[in-house]
Short mmCIF file of C-alpha atoms and ligand atoms in Angstrom, two decimals:
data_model
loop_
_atom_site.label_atom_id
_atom_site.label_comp_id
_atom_site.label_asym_id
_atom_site.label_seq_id
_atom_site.Cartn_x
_atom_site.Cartn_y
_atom_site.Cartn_z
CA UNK A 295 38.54 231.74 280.23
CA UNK A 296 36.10 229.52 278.65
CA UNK A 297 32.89 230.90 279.65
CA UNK A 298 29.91 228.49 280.30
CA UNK A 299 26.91 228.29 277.56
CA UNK A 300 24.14 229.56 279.66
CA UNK A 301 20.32 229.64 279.08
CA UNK A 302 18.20 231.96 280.88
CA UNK A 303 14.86 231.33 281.61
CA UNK A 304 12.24 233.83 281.95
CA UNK A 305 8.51 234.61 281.70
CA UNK A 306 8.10 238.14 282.75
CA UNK A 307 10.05 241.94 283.31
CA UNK A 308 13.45 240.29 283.02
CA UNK A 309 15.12 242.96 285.16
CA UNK A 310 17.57 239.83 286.26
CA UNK A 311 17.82 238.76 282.77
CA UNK A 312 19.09 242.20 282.17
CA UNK A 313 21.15 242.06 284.63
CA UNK A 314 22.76 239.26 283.99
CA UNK A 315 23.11 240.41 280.43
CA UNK A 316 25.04 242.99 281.97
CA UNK A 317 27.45 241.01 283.96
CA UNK A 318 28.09 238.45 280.85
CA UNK A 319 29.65 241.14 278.95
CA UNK A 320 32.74 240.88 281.30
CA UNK A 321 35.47 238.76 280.00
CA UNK A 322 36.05 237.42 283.65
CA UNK A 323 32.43 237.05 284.13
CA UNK A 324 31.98 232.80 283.60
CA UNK A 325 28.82 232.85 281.60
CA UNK A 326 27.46 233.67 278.50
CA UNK A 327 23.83 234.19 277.86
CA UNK A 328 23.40 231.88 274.61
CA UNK A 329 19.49 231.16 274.77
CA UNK A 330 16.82 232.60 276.50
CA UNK A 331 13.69 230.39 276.87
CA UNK A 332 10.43 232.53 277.91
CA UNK A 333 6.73 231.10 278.33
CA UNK A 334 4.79 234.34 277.92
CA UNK A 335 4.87 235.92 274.33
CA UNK A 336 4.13 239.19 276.44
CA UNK A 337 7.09 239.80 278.50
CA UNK A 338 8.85 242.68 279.05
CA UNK A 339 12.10 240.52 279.11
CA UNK A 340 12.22 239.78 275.40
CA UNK A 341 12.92 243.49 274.42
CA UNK A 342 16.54 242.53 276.07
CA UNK A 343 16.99 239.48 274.10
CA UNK A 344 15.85 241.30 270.96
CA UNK A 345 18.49 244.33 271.87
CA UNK A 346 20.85 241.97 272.65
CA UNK A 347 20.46 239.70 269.69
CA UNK A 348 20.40 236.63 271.85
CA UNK A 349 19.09 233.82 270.52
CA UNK A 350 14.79 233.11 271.92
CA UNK A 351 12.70 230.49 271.80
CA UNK A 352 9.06 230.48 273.19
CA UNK A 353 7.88 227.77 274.61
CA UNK A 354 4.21 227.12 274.92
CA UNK A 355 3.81 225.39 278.25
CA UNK A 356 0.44 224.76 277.45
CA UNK A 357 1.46 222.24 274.52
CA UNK A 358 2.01 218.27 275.34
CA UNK A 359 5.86 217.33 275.18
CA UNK A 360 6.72 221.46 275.53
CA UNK A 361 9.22 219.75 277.86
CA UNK A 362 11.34 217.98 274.84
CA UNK A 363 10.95 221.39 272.68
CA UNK A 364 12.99 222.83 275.53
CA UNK A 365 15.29 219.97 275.93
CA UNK A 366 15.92 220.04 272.41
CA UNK A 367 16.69 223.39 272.35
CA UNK A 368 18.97 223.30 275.41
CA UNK A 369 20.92 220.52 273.21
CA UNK A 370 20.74 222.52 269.80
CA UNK A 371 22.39 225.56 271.48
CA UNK A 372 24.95 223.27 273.73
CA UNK A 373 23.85 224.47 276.83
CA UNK A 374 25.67 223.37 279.99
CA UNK A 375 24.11 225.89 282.75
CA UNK A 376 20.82 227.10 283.23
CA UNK A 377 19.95 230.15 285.17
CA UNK A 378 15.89 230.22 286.34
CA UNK A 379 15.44 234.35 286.42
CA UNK A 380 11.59 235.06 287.17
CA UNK A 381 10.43 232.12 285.43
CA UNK A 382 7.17 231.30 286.94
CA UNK A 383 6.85 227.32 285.74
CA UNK A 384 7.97 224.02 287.60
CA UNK A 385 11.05 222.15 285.73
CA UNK A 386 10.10 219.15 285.19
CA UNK A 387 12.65 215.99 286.34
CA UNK A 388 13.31 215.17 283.09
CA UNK A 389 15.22 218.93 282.43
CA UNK A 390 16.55 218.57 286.39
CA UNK A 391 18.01 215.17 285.86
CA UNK A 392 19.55 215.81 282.53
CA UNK A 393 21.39 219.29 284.30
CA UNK A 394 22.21 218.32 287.61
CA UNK A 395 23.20 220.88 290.20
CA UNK A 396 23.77 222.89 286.71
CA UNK A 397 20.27 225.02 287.20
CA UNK A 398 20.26 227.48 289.49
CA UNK A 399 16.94 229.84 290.11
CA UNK A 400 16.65 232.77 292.10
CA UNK A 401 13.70 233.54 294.88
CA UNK A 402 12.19 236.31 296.22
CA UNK A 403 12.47 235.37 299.97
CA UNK A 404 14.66 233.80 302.62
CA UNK A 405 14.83 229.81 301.83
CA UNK A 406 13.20 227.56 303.20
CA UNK A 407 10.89 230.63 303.87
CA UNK A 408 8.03 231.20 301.85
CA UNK A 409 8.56 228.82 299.26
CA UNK A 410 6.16 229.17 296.05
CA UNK A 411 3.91 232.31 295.09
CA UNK A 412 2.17 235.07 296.92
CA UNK A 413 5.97 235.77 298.75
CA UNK A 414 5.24 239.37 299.95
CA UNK A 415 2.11 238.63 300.66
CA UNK A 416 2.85 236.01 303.06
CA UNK A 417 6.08 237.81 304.48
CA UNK A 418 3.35 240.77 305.63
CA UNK A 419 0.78 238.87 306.61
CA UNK A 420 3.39 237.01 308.77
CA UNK A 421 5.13 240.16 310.41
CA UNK A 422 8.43 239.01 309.36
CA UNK A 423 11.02 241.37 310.97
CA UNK A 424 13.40 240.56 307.97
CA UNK A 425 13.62 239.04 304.26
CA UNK A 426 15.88 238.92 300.97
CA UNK A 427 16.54 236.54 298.41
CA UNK A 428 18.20 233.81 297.95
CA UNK A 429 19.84 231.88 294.93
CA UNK A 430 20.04 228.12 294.74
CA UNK A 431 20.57 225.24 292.80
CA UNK A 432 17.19 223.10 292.08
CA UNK A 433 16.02 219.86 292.45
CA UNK A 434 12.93 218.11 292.13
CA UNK A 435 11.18 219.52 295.05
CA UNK A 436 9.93 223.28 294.80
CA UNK A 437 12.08 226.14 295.75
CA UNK A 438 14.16 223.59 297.67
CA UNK A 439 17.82 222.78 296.50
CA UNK A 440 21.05 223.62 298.24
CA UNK A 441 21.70 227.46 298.77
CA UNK A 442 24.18 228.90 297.10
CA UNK A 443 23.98 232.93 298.54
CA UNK A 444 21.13 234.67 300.69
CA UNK A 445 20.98 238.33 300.96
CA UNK A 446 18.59 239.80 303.95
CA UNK A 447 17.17 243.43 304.96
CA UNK A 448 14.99 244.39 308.16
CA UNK A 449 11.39 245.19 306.97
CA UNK A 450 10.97 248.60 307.95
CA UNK A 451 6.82 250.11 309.54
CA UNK A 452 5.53 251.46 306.24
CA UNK A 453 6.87 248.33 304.19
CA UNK A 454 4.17 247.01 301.34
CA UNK A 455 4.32 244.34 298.58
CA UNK A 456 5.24 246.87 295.98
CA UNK A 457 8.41 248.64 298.55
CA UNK A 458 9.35 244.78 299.54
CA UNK A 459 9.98 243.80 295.76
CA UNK A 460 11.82 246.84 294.61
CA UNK A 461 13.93 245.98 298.20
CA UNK A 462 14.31 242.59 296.98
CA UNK A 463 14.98 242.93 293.74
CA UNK A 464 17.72 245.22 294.65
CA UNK A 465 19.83 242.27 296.16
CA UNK A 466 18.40 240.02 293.91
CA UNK A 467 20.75 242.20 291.20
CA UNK A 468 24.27 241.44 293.17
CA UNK A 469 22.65 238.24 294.68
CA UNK A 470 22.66 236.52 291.50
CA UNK A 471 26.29 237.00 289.71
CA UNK A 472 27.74 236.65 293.16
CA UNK A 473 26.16 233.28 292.86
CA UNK A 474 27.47 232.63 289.54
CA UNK A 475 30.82 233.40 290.94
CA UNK A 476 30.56 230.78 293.74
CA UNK A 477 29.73 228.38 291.38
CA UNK A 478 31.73 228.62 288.99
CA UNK A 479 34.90 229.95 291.61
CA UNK A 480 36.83 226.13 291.63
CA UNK A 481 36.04 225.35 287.67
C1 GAR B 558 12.26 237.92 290.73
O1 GAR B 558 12.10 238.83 291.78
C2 GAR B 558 12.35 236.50 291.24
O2 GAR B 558 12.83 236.43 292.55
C3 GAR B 558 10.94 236.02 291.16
O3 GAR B 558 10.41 236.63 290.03
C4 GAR B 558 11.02 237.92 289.85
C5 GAR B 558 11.32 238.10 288.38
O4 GAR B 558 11.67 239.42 288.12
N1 GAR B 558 10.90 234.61 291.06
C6 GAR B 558 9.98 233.86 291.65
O5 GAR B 558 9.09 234.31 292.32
C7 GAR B 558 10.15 232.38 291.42
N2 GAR B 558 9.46 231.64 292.40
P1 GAR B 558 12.35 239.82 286.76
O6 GAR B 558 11.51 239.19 285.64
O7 GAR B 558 12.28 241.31 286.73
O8 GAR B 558 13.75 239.30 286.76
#
């Protein structure tokens, strides 16, 4: 199997990153992690790349034309999947149209629910009965492409913002190479 050139973007922990680190280093696993791209010089995420030896770029999002350092990157490394894993930014149109239903990002709630930041927040202060995740390719509008997989639990009484992300998270982990999978199944 050929496995798909994939860049991961990140900008925090990377615990998905890792993950997916993880997953790549089965042979019948379709991607391989050749680039990360990560907008915070802080992250936790880079020790990965760095124990990994993947090959990083940081991108300064604060910079005019970041968007074509990226772009140029994606092309420098031959990238034909991207893989959004925690990376707190919007993609601009430019990146979306070049990689077309090829850029897949993973959220911390069940689409079209609680779209954008502040998820747990939101999901308590609305009394959900039940969230998840959900992986799914993106477009130009936020948080909104097709889904790809969802994965729900039932909020239990003593729920908080820290319980719900370490809940989350948890399907987030088989969530997003099960995704992978499914897009990758009829290739
Ligand atoms: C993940 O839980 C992901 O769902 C969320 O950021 C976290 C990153 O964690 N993404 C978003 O909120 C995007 N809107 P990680 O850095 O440990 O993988």
């Amino acid at each position: 199997m050929v496995k798909k050139k994939t860049c991961v973007f990140i900008s925090g922990k990377g615990s998905n990153l890792k993950n997916l680190i993880n997953c790549s280093r089965d042979k019948n696993f379709p991607i391989k992690i050749s680039l990360v791209i990560c907008n915070n010089k802080n992250a936790y995420g880079i020790s990965y790349v760095k124990k990994y030896q993947i090959p990083y770029v940081f991108i300064d999002t604060n910079q005019k034309n970041y968007e074509n350092k990226i772009l140029y990157n994606l092309m420098k490394y031959k990238i034909s999947f991207i893989c959004l894993a925690g990376y707190m930014k919007i993609i601009s149109k430019k990146i979306v149209n070049t990689y077309k239903k090829k850029i897949i990002n993973v959220h911390p709630s069940l689409l079209p629910k609680f779209k954008g930041l502040n998820t747990f927040t939101r999901i308590l202060e609305n009394k959900e009965k039940k969230t998840g995740c959900t992986v799914h390719y993106v477009n130009n509008k936020l948080d909104d492409g097709e889904i790809i997989v969802k994965k729900i639990f039932f909020l239990e009484k003593n729920d908080n913002e820290k319980t719900l992300k370490k809940k989350t998270q948890i399907l987030e982990y088989r969530a997003f190479p099960e995704a992978i999978i499914k897009v990758f199944r009829n290739c």
